[in-house]
XYZ file of C-alpha atoms in Angstrom:
631
model
C 0.019 -0.075 -0.091
C 2.712 2.469 1.028
C 4.697 2.073 -2.168
C 1.847 3.269 -4.164
C 0.933 6.094 -1.971
C 4.528 7.336 -2.006
C 3.803 8.127 -5.724
C 1.244 11.042 -4.771
C 4.317 13.459 -4.507
C 4.959 13.167 -8.138
C 1.896 15.301 -8.901
C 1.953 17.725 -6.023
C 3.689 20.258 -8.023
C 3.828 20.812 -11.993
C 6.937 19.108 -13.602
C 9.810 21.195 -14.225
C 9.869 22.737 -17.772
C 10.918 20.376 -20.392
C 11.494 20.896 -24.099
C 9.565 17.772 -25.527
C 11.399 18.294 -28.990
C 14.567 16.600 -27.538
C 15.233 12.959 -26.662
C 14.773 13.319 -22.752
C 11.021 13.289 -22.792
C 8.843 14.127 -19.754
C 8.221 10.418 -19.033
C 11.687 9.716 -18.189
C 11.338 11.990 -15.148
C 8.064 9.942 -14.130
C 9.899 6.549 -14.251
C 12.807 7.946 -12.143
C 10.400 9.332 -9.773
C 8.249 6.279 -9.437
C 11.377 4.137 -8.737
C 13.107 6.450 -6.370
C 9.929 6.845 -4.338
C 9.220 3.215 -4.266
C 12.737 2.490 -3.021
C 12.433 5.302 -0.345
C 11.233 4.489 3.102
C 8.831 7.417 3.493
C 5.626 6.915 5.405
C 2.384 7.700 3.390
C -1.345 8.298 3.925
C -4.081 5.805 3.146
C -6.169 5.710 -0.089
C -9.624 4.635 0.383
C -9.941 3.535 -3.299
C -6.618 1.489 -3.334
C -7.799 -0.078 0.084
C -11.049 -1.031 -1.438
C -9.431 -2.712 -4.447
C -7.345 -4.799 -2.332
C -7.978 -8.541 -2.926
C -10.649 -7.780 -5.643
C -11.172 -9.718 -8.670
C -11.794 -7.708 -11.865
C -13.261 -8.555 -15.255
C -12.245 -6.179 -18.174
C -13.568 -6.301 -21.722
C -11.769 -4.325 -24.454
C -8.403 -4.773 -22.839
C -6.635 -4.762 -26.187
C -8.123 -1.336 -27.173
C -6.819 2.086 -26.297
C -8.750 2.601 -23.072
C -8.576 -0.848 -22.029
C -4.806 -0.976 -22.155
C -4.505 2.250 -19.910
C -7.203 0.884 -17.607
C -5.243 -2.507 -16.953
C -1.977 -0.651 -16.469
C -3.417 1.881 -14.038
C -5.281 -0.775 -11.874
C -2.134 -2.874 -11.590
C 0.056 0.230 -10.792
C -2.107 2.148 -8.509
C -3.872 -0.813 -6.945
C -0.811 -3.478 -6.569
C -2.792 -5.686 -4.070
C -5.678 -6.405 -6.526
C -6.062 -10.158 -6.670
C -6.586 -10.802 -10.380
C -7.624 -9.395 -13.638
C -9.548 -11.567 -16.051
C -9.410 -10.153 -19.741
C -11.858 -11.305 -22.242
C -9.925 -11.508 -25.553
C -10.822 -13.041 -28.850
C -8.469 -14.781 -31.267
C -7.072 -12.437 -34.035
C -4.672 -12.687 -36.828
C -3.537 -16.048 -35.973
C -2.622 -14.995 -32.255
C -4.231 -16.506 -29.226
C -5.503 -14.316 -26.438
C -2.395 -14.969 -24.249
C -0.103 -13.974 -27.142
C -2.098 -10.725 -27.705
C -1.777 -9.681 -24.071
C 1.774 -10.453 -23.941
C 2.679 -8.310 -26.994
C 0.470 -5.451 -25.396
C 2.309 -5.663 -21.780
C 5.751 -5.409 -23.525
C 5.069 -1.997 -24.866
C 6.286 1.247 -23.681
C 2.910 1.984 -21.802
C 3.960 -0.698 -19.246
C 7.522 0.300 -18.526
C 6.765 2.156 -15.144
C 4.757 -0.753 -13.983
C 7.454 -3.234 -15.108
C 9.983 -1.350 -12.840
C 7.563 -1.203 -9.868
C 6.283 -4.701 -10.150
C 8.328 -7.089 -12.193
C 5.954 -9.987 -11.666
C 2.648 -7.975 -12.639
C 1.793 -10.500 -15.417
C 1.003 -13.085 -12.861
C -2.112 -11.160 -12.079
C -3.376 -11.114 -15.562
C -5.525 -13.937 -16.945
C -6.624 -13.751 -20.453
C -9.816 -15.615 -21.272
C -10.799 -16.741 -24.677
C -13.997 -15.112 -25.523
C -15.860 -13.518 -28.383
C -18.595 -11.027 -27.314
C -20.523 -11.528 -30.591
C -21.068 -15.264 -29.847
C -23.772 -16.765 -27.707
C -22.844 -16.793 -23.957
C -19.813 -14.536 -25.105
C -18.013 -17.437 -26.472
C -16.881 -18.583 -23.017
C -16.482 -22.253 -22.106
C -18.578 -23.628 -19.292
C -15.640 -23.748 -16.946
C -14.511 -20.118 -17.802
C -18.113 -18.959 -17.148
C -18.379 -20.697 -13.780
C -15.065 -19.214 -12.724
C -16.161 -15.598 -13.584
C -19.528 -16.113 -11.792
C -17.860 -17.278 -8.772
C -14.990 -14.923 -8.532
C -15.520 -11.603 -10.064
C -16.238 -8.427 -7.945
C -15.994 -5.609 -10.624
C -16.773 -5.478 -14.116
C -15.355 -2.846 -16.680
C -17.051 -2.893 -20.151
C -15.041 -0.919 -22.617
C -15.206 -3.228 -25.545
C -17.065 -1.457 -28.435
C -17.383 -1.037 -32.408
C -16.110 2.451 -32.575
C -16.066 3.013 -36.370
C -18.515 5.738 -37.093
C -19.911 4.488 -40.417
C -19.892 0.736 -39.611
C -22.914 -1.312 -40.858
C -25.792 -0.760 -38.448
C -26.274 -4.539 -37.874
C -22.678 -4.965 -36.730
C -22.709 -1.870 -34.579
C -25.918 -3.197 -32.748
C -24.502 -6.624 -32.477
C -21.222 -5.331 -30.736
C -22.497 -2.202 -28.924
C -25.973 -3.398 -27.821
C -26.182 -7.324 -28.128
C -22.802 -7.906 -26.753
C -23.638 -5.443 -23.849
C -26.874 -7.465 -23.147
C -25.009 -10.676 -22.943
C -22.536 -9.351 -20.679
C -25.234 -8.072 -18.600
C -26.620 -11.405 -18.399
C -23.323 -12.720 -17.245
C -23.300 -10.106 -14.641
C -26.688 -11.004 -13.263
C -25.306 -14.492 -12.516
C -22.292 -13.381 -10.577
C -22.458 -14.112 -6.783
C -20.054 -11.413 -5.664
C -20.667 -8.569 -8.021
C -20.122 -5.122 -6.550
C -20.026 -2.893 -9.689
C -20.603 -2.963 -13.230
C -19.023 -0.069 -15.207
C -20.186 0.512 -18.786
C -18.171 2.880 -21.068
C -20.559 4.798 -23.298
C -19.919 8.065 -25.088
C -20.859 11.599 -24.419
C -22.282 11.856 -27.947
C -24.987 9.042 -27.394
C -27.536 11.887 -27.703
C -25.673 14.435 -29.744
C -28.826 15.374 -31.495
C -29.506 17.393 -28.384
C -27.736 20.727 -27.657
C -27.533 20.199 -23.977
C -27.089 16.787 -22.501
C -27.842 15.908 -18.723
C -26.418 13.088 -16.883
C -29.456 11.034 -17.452
C -30.501 8.212 -20.074
C -32.959 9.867 -22.440
C -35.983 7.777 -23.669
C -35.249 5.427 -26.606
C -35.999 6.232 -30.260
C -36.491 2.536 -30.734
C -37.171 0.081 -27.995
C -33.816 -1.896 -27.676
C -35.141 -5.305 -27.347
C -37.563 -4.978 -30.412
C -34.656 -3.435 -32.558
C -32.507 -6.550 -31.586
C -34.977 -9.006 -32.424
C -35.510 -7.359 -35.913
C -31.751 -7.292 -36.544
C -31.311 -10.944 -35.861
C -33.516 -11.910 -38.805
C -32.958 -9.262 -41.164
C -30.444 -9.584 -43.846
C -27.715 -7.151 -44.512
C -29.366 -5.510 -47.450
C -32.590 -4.877 -45.420
C -30.459 -3.310 -42.620
C -28.683 -1.082 -45.076
C -31.994 0.016 -46.492
C -33.584 1.105 -43.061
C -30.414 2.385 -41.434
C -30.929 6.056 -42.509
C -34.343 6.160 -40.880
C -33.367 4.121 -37.779
C -30.534 6.542 -36.825
C -33.096 9.323 -36.856
C -34.616 10.826 -33.690
C -38.325 9.473 -33.302
C -40.355 9.800 -30.330
C -40.618 6.680 -27.995
C -41.579 3.844 -30.408
C -40.212 2.723 -33.760
C -43.448 2.463 -35.694
C -46.904 4.204 -34.785
C -50.352 2.886 -35.740
C -50.519 4.727 -38.964
C -47.110 3.380 -39.997
C -48.139 -0.225 -39.256
C -51.390 0.248 -40.989
C -49.705 1.506 -44.006
C -47.330 -1.488 -44.371
C -49.802 -4.271 -43.210
C -50.738 -5.317 -46.707
C -47.112 -6.067 -47.493
C -46.439 -7.793 -44.119
C -49.423 -10.299 -44.584
C -48.388 -11.166 -48.113
C -45.448 -13.416 -49.145
C -42.703 -11.048 -49.373
C -39.509 -12.305 -50.990
C -36.760 -12.594 -48.393
C -37.159 -9.167 -46.951
C -39.564 -7.359 -44.601
C -39.250 -3.904 -46.023
C -38.624 -2.938 -49.814
C -37.700 0.387 -50.940
C -41.281 1.662 -51.462
C -42.237 0.668 -47.917
C -39.255 2.274 -46.398
C -39.963 5.541 -48.495
C -43.670 5.412 -47.076
C -42.569 5.644 -43.403
C -39.729 7.858 -43.805
C -41.809 11.180 -43.115
C -42.515 9.769 -39.703
C -39.015 9.103 -38.867
C -37.236 12.744 -38.343
C -34.194 14.532 -37.459
C -30.779 12.804 -38.214
C -28.455 11.095 -35.939
C -24.884 11.462 -37.364
C -23.722 7.758 -37.486
C -24.493 4.224 -36.273
C -21.851 4.335 -33.502
C -23.519 7.157 -31.437
C -27.064 5.663 -32.122
C -26.087 2.075 -31.081
C -24.435 3.670 -27.897
C -27.792 5.369 -26.929
C -29.645 2.117 -27.511
C -27.163 0.317 -25.229
C -27.647 2.883 -22.330
C -31.459 2.184 -22.433
C -31.167 -1.458 -22.568
C -28.917 -1.520 -19.507
C -31.180 0.743 -17.683
C -34.163 -1.198 -18.523
C -32.772 -4.913 -18.078
C -30.040 -4.436 -15.408
C -32.347 -5.601 -12.510
C -30.095 -5.602 -9.325
C -26.849 -5.187 -11.017
C -24.992 -2.020 -9.383
C -24.356 -0.067 -12.593
C -22.427 3.153 -13.559
C -22.150 4.510 -17.047
C -19.110 6.594 -18.066
C -19.649 8.934 -21.010
C -16.264 10.215 -22.245
C -16.202 12.647 -25.164
C -13.443 12.602 -27.697
C -10.568 10.484 -25.952
C -7.201 11.353 -26.849
C -3.546 10.925 -25.692
C -2.573 10.569 -21.817
C -2.216 13.705 -19.891
C -0.123 12.590 -16.906
C -0.079 8.855 -16.601
C 1.617 6.596 -17.143
C 3.709 8.924 -19.474
C 2.634 12.157 -21.000
C 1.316 11.967 -24.433
C 1.142 8.422 -25.097
C -1.123 7.181 -27.760
C -0.966 4.206 -29.984
C -3.325 4.699 -32.877
C -4.589 6.878 -35.685
C -8.233 7.066 -34.479
C -9.893 10.446 -33.934
C -7.968 13.671 -33.773
C -4.652 11.872 -33.735
C -4.904 10.960 -37.427
C -5.852 14.588 -38.290
C -3.027 15.927 -36.340
C -0.579 13.607 -38.192
C -2.106 14.427 -41.405
C -1.376 18.010 -40.725
C 2.127 17.527 -39.698
C 2.806 15.654 -42.819
C 1.437 18.450 -44.737
C -1.296 16.289 -46.378
C -4.260 18.003 -44.753
C -4.669 21.497 -45.965
C -8.415 22.308 -45.482
C -11.085 20.954 -43.305
C -14.682 21.786 -42.644
C -15.256 22.895 -39.024
C -15.910 25.794 -36.843
C -12.808 27.208 -35.555
C -14.816 28.916 -32.663
C -16.432 25.544 -31.639
C -15.386 23.737 -28.421
C -13.282 20.703 -29.304
C -14.558 18.426 -26.273
C -11.333 16.306 -26.262
C -10.559 14.428 -22.878
C -7.143 12.720 -22.144
C -7.676 9.006 -21.701
C -6.245 8.963 -18.248
C -9.220 11.031 -17.014
C -12.047 8.629 -17.833
C -9.860 5.768 -16.711
C -9.557 7.272 -13.191
C -13.127 8.220 -13.200
C -14.110 4.554 -13.865
C -12.000 3.446 -11.114
C -13.338 5.842 -8.703
C -17.102 5.292 -9.969
C -16.669 1.517 -9.227
C -15.491 2.174 -5.759
C -18.276 4.834 -5.194
C -21.041 2.534 -6.058
C -19.726 -0.378 -4.244
C -18.861 1.386 -1.052
C -20.872 4.529 -0.938
C -24.037 3.080 -2.278
C -26.092 3.974 -5.170
C -26.744 7.909 -5.463
C -29.595 9.194 -7.363
C -29.539 10.099 -11.049
C -28.814 13.766 -11.625
C -31.855 15.517 -12.912
C -34.564 13.105 -11.526
C -35.355 15.054 -8.393
C -37.947 17.747 -8.367
C -36.618 20.850 -10.089
C -39.650 23.111 -10.235
C -41.998 24.238 -12.973
C -39.070 25.666 -15.183
C -37.778 22.092 -15.940
C -38.029 21.468 -19.884
C -40.920 19.192 -20.892
C -38.445 16.750 -22.614
C -36.415 16.427 -19.526
C -39.703 15.771 -17.616
C -40.479 12.749 -19.980
C -36.915 11.417 -19.766
C -36.878 11.674 -15.786
C -40.369 10.044 -15.758
C -39.200 7.264 -18.003
C -36.023 6.638 -15.934
C -38.058 6.256 -12.740
C -40.538 3.909 -14.393
C -37.894 1.401 -15.724
C -34.752 1.796 -13.482
C -35.855 -0.867 -11.062
C -34.556 -1.261 -7.449
C -31.493 0.844 -6.974
C -30.346 3.583 -9.265
C -27.851 3.981 -12.124
C -25.198 6.656 -11.951
C -24.300 8.527 -15.047
C -21.138 10.463 -15.547
C -20.414 13.004 -18.305
C -16.775 12.860 -18.711
C -16.182 15.990 -20.843
C -13.941 19.043 -20.754
C -15.772 21.774 -22.891
C -17.925 23.053 -20.007
C -15.120 23.235 -17.420
C -11.948 24.043 -19.536
C -12.770 24.805 -23.121
C -10.445 24.667 -25.996
C -11.508 25.284 -29.505
C -10.909 23.608 -32.929
C -9.171 26.864 -34.100
C -6.743 26.774 -31.221
C -6.025 23.177 -31.741
C -5.346 23.668 -35.456
C -2.959 26.674 -34.902
C -1.066 24.925 -32.052
C -0.694 21.790 -34.155
C 0.717 23.704 -37.273
C 2.986 25.840 -35.130
C 4.255 22.908 -33.248
C 5.013 20.624 -36.491
C 6.713 23.613 -38.078
C 9.134 23.825 -35.232
C 9.276 20.111 -34.495
C 8.679 18.600 -37.800
C 7.689 14.979 -38.637
C 10.197 12.989 -40.781
C 9.924 13.264 -44.519
C 6.647 15.218 -44.727
C 4.595 15.234 -48.157
C 4.617 18.829 -47.881
C 5.274 21.660 -45.458
C 2.418 22.092 -42.930
C 0.393 25.170 -43.783
C 0.549 28.219 -41.820
C -2.595 29.454 -40.212
C -5.725 27.487 -39.028
C -7.400 25.549 -42.031
C -10.891 24.907 -40.360
C -13.585 26.578 -42.337
C -17.224 26.763 -41.475
C -18.169 27.267 -45.077
C -18.488 23.962 -46.752
C -18.425 25.352 -50.222
C -15.168 26.983 -49.399
C -13.600 23.739 -48.133
C -14.877 21.966 -51.174
C -13.373 24.718 -53.427
C -9.879 24.186 -52.012
C -9.894 20.219 -51.836
C -9.185 19.861 -55.694
C -6.660 22.356 -55.570
C -4.595 21.652 -52.333
C -5.418 17.872 -51.986
C -6.330 16.228 -55.236
C -4.150 17.907 -57.602
C -0.985 17.277 -55.651
C -2.115 13.668 -55.151
C -2.453 12.880 -58.822
C 0.813 14.639 -59.604
C 2.563 12.632 -56.903
C 1.138 9.315 -58.188
C 2.357 10.118 -61.754
C 5.914 10.709 -60.472
C 5.726 7.599 -58.342
C 4.698 5.483 -61.464
C 7.391 7.129 -63.576
C 9.900 6.119 -60.587
C 8.648 2.385 -60.914
C 6.985 2.931 -57.379
C 3.393 2.063 -56.491
C 1.124 5.114 -56.522
C -0.494 5.708 -53.238
C -1.306 9.403 -52.492
C -4.764 9.394 -54.405
C -5.925 6.265 -52.286
C -4.566 7.915 -49.075
C -6.579 11.115 -49.871
C -9.551 9.137 -50.504
C -9.466 7.463 -47.044
C -8.556 10.946 -45.401
C -11.777 12.523 -46.942
C -13.990 9.909 -45.797
C -12.597 10.154 -42.344
C -13.204 14.025 -42.507
C -16.863 13.514 -43.656
C -17.566 11.425 -40.733
C -15.879 13.965 -38.304
C -17.304 17.176 -39.559
C -20.635 16.721 -37.561
C -18.424 17.024 -34.318
C -16.071 19.834 -35.773
C -19.038 22.077 -37.095
C -21.079 21.871 -33.817
C -20.796 22.430 -30.003
C -22.425 20.751 -27.179
C -22.940 21.464 -23.506
C -22.962 18.736 -20.913
C -23.857 18.801 -17.294
C -21.305 17.253 -14.929
C -22.994 17.422 -11.593
C -22.202 13.781 -10.759
C -18.758 13.959 -11.802
C -18.170 17.057 -9.520
C -20.184 15.362 -6.748
C -17.822 12.248 -6.876
C -14.760 14.532 -6.966
C -15.816 16.137 -3.686
C -16.378 12.630 -2.199
C -12.756 11.727 -2.823
C -10.200 12.204 0.042
C -7.176 14.420 -0.855
C -4.939 11.333 -1.415
C -7.475 9.742 -3.864
C -7.791 13.029 -5.802
C -4.074 13.043 -6.529
C -3.785 9.386 -7.474
C -7.116 9.160 -9.431
C -7.445 12.599 -10.698
C -10.129 13.642 -13.069
C -10.464 17.307 -12.540
C -9.874 18.579 -16.175
C -9.903 22.298 -15.084
C -6.142 21.811 -14.074
C -5.240 20.797 -17.750
C -2.737 23.227 -19.329
C -3.936 22.673 -23.102
C -0.893 24.080 -24.832
C 1.575 22.010 -22.756
C -0.969 19.003 -23.257
C -1.023 19.506 -26.889
C 2.810 19.610 -27.028
C 2.977 16.216 -25.276
C 0.303 14.926 -27.444
C 1.994 15.685 -30.756
C 5.379 14.639 -29.675
C 3.588 11.428 -28.344
C 2.130 10.925 -31.832
C 5.473 11.263 -33.486
C 7.126 8.985 -31.193
C 4.518 6.179 -30.335
C 2.418 6.111 -33.514
C 4.937 7.090 -36.086
C 7.783 5.455 -34.313
C 10.008 8.185 -35.240
C 13.348 8.890 -33.510
C 13.144 12.143 -31.627
C 16.764 12.429 -31.779
C 16.471 13.133 -35.546
C 14.369 16.439 -34.881
C 17.372 18.776 -35.881
C 17.740 17.011 -39.124
C 14.032 17.219 -39.666
C 14.250 20.971 -39.136
C 17.182 21.395 -41.698
C 14.972 19.423 -44.118
C 12.147 21.710 -43.658
C 14.284 24.782 -44.239
C 15.536 23.291 -47.481
C 12.049 22.587 -48.720
C 10.893 26.103 -47.707
C 13.773 27.675 -49.691
C 12.917 25.514 -52.628
C 9.301 26.398 -52.466
C 10.153 30.282 -52.482
C 12.517 29.738 -55.433
C 9.826 27.670 -57.388
C 7.137 30.418 -56.531
C 9.320 33.276 -57.657
C 10.215 31.584 -60.959
C 6.480 30.586 -61.462
C 5.453 34.308 -61.015
C 8.191 35.515 -63.170
C 7.361 33.001 -65.970
C 3.700 33.773 -65.894
C 4.272 37.678 -65.932
C 6.709 37.186 -68.841
C 4.128 35.217 -70.817
C 1.406 37.982 -70.085
C 3.853 40.654 -71.171
C 4.566 38.873 -74.390
C 0.988 38.314 -75.204
C -0.695 41.559 -73.909
C 0.035 45.186 -74.748
C -1.910 46.448 -71.847
C 0.175 44.369 -69.448
C 3.519 45.477 -71.236
C 2.409 49.034 -70.847
C 1.501 48.501 -67.169
C 4.865 46.911 -66.496
C 6.654 49.967 -68.176
C 4.644 52.218 -65.908
C 5.356 50.395 -62.805
C 9.100 50.347 -63.594
C 9.111 54.062 -64.452
C 7.370 54.844 -61.053
C 9.826 52.738 -59.107
C 12.866 54.513 -60.723
C 11.295 57.762 -59.784
C 10.779 56.717 -56.307
C 14.454 55.560 -55.898
C 15.776 58.705 -57.438
C 13.452 60.792 -54.939
C 14.859 58.917 -52.178
C 18.547 59.510 -53.367
C 18.045 63.151 -53.756
C 16.313 63.406 -50.210
C 19.483 61.930 -48.737
C 21.641 64.721 -50.218
C-alpha cells in the first residue's frame, strides 16, 4: 500500500519545464520518480480507493483497445494488491488471447509498471471469448469461474467505427452488452458494473444531462428485428433508424400502411424500398452515425434490463492521448484527432470543414480511466446515488427532461444507475481553431520525418462547406495525382490518391463534431470529486480544470510522433534542416513561376506590357527621389 501512496508526491507540483522536442521526454522523469519513491522508506497516507481494490477480482472487456490498455496498467500500478484481472480477449490474426496480451504488456505503456512490479503479469488471466457469440463464447468452466470470482466488471469493448454497418454496430455495442449484463446477473459477488458509453450518445440534443433519455427505438424490439434481417434490409432502413423518433419505432399509422405487405408473401425481406419511403416522413431528425445511435440504445437496454446489478455509465467525449500517466502524450493509434494531427504535420491535410470557434471536447484517456475506477469504488462502497436530474426541479424544468426523468423512474428498477459525463468543454474549453493553430506551429518547429508537404501556416478549419470543397481539388487532389504520376515514373506504387480518399472519408465522418458544439452537465462528476479524499484526488485525478491545453498538446503531438509513427526524436534537428531546405526550394519555385507567368503575359498583352513599363518608371522615380532626399 505504502509503495503506491508514495507516488502522490509526483503530482503535487507541476513538472519542471521540459522541451519535448529533444530525446529526454517527460516520461523519463516519471519513471525515475516512481522508482526513487518506491525505494525510499517514506511513510504515506491511506487511499480509500486503493484499500477497496485490495483482494478484488476484476473482469475487463476491451483490454486490447486504447482505453482498455490504460485501464489495465492503471489498476495494476495504482492498486498493487488487486487479486486478479480477467481479460476477455478473442483470437485475432492467428494470435491467441495470451499472445495478444503478452505483446501489449511488452510495450512502452507498461515500462513504469514493469519497474515497480516485475511480476505483474502473474495477475493477468486472458480468457478466450468472443462478445458476438452466444454466451460471449465462453467455455462452461470459464463462465463458472467468472460467476464465482468476479467483484467488478469494466466493459469498454465497443465497435467504434462511425460508419460501420448498422447490424454490426448493434451486435457489438448493444447485443454484446446485453449478453455481458446477463453474465453479471449470475455473478455471486458482483459489486460494480462500469459501462463505457460516449458523451455523444444523444448528440442530437444541444444540452445533455447526466440521464438516459427515452429510446427512439425499443432496444429489445430492435435487436429482435436485426437478428432476422439480412444485410441489405438493414442497409436500407439504416438512414431512418438512426433518426430521432419519439418513444416507439412505428406508430399505428405506419403499421397500418405496411400491413398489406406484411401479410403477403414478401420475398426474403421485410421492407422494400417503397415501404421504407412510405414511413420515412414519420422518422425525423438525423443522428450522425451508427456508433452514437447504438451507444444510446445500449444505455437504454442497460437501464431497462439491469435488474439488481450495481451499474454506472461513463460517457467520455473524444478520447485522446494521456495527460499525466503513465507517461504524458502516450497514444498508439490513428483514431480520432490523432490521425488528423499527423495529416497536418505531414502536410497532407490543407483544408477541413469545421467551426474554428466551436469547443473541441477532447478528454485525455487517463481522465475517464480514473473516473471509471473511482465510480466503481463509489457505487460499491458509498451506495447508489440518485440520477442527476431526476429529483424535483420546479416548474421551469424542460418538458423533454420531465419525460426522460419519468421514463427513468419507471424502468430503472430497484437501486439507481449513476451517469457520468466525462467532458472538458464546460469546465476547461479549448476550440478547434486553437488546436489547429497549435498543431501547425508545433510541427513547423518540431517537424515529422519526410513530410509530403510543409504544414500550412494558419488555421485550416472553415465553417463554409463550399469554401472547403473549393480548396479540396486544388490543395489535395491535384498534388495527389501529380505525386502518383511521379511515383509511377519512378517505378513505385502510387499511393497518394488512395490515401486522400481515406482521409476525405474520415473528414466527412468527423465534420458533424467539428462544425457543432455541445454542453454537458457534470453534476455527478463534481459530486464524486468532492467525495474523494485528498490522497485519492491525487492518485485518481479527473479534474479537467487543471489541464494546461498548450502543454498537453505539445506532449500529445510529440507522443504521436514517437509512439504512433515510431519516429526517432533525436532526428528532430535533421528534420528542421530538411524543412528549411524545402521552404527555400518552395520560395524559389514560386518566384520562378511568378516571373514566367508575368513574362508570358507581357509577351501576349500590350496592356500588361504598358502597365509593366509604368510600374518600372514609377519605381525608378521613387528611388531617384529617395537618393536626392539623402543629399
